Amino acid sequence: MFDYVHLTQEGYRKIYEPVLVAVNAALNPDP
């Protein structure tokens, strides 16, 4: 059976996690 939900969740995580980290770093720069 094709695990579409798991694949989609992993895909979103791979796409959006680095983006969210970059945005968070831009909005909250470390001193």
Protein backbone atom coordinates (compact mmCIF):
# COMPACT_ATOMS: atom_id res chain seq x y z
CA MET A 1 0.00 0.00 0.00
CA PHE A 2 1.30 3.43 -0.95
CA ASP A 3 1.86 5.54 2.15
CA TYR A 4 0.81 8.85 0.60
CA VAL A 5 0.13 10.65 3.89
CA HIS A 6 3.54 9.79 5.32
CA LEU A 7 5.26 10.79 2.09
CA THR A 8 3.40 14.10 2.04
CA GLN A 9 4.27 14.86 5.65
CA GLU A 10 7.92 14.08 5.02
CA GLY A 11 7.87 16.22 1.87
CA TYR A 12 6.36 19.19 3.67
CA ARG A 13 8.86 18.78 6.50
CA LYS A 14 11.81 18.71 4.09
CA ILE A 15 10.50 21.77 2.24
CA TYR A 16 9.22 23.97 5.04
CA GLU A 17 11.48 23.16 7.99
CA PRO A 18 14.58 24.90 6.52
CA VAL A 19 12.39 27.83 5.47
CA LEU A 20 10.92 28.21 8.95
CA VAL A 21 14.38 28.01 10.49
CA ALA A 22 15.65 30.70 8.12
CA VAL A 23 12.65 32.97 8.81
CA ASN A 24 13.00 32.46 12.55
CA ALA A 25 16.70 33.32 12.34
CA ALA A 26 15.91 36.45 10.32
CA LEU A 27 13.21 37.63 12.73
CA ASN A 28 15.17 36.72 15.86
CA PRO A 29 18.88 37.23 15.12
CA ASP A 30 21.24 35.96 17.78
CA PRO A 31 23.33 38.71 19.39
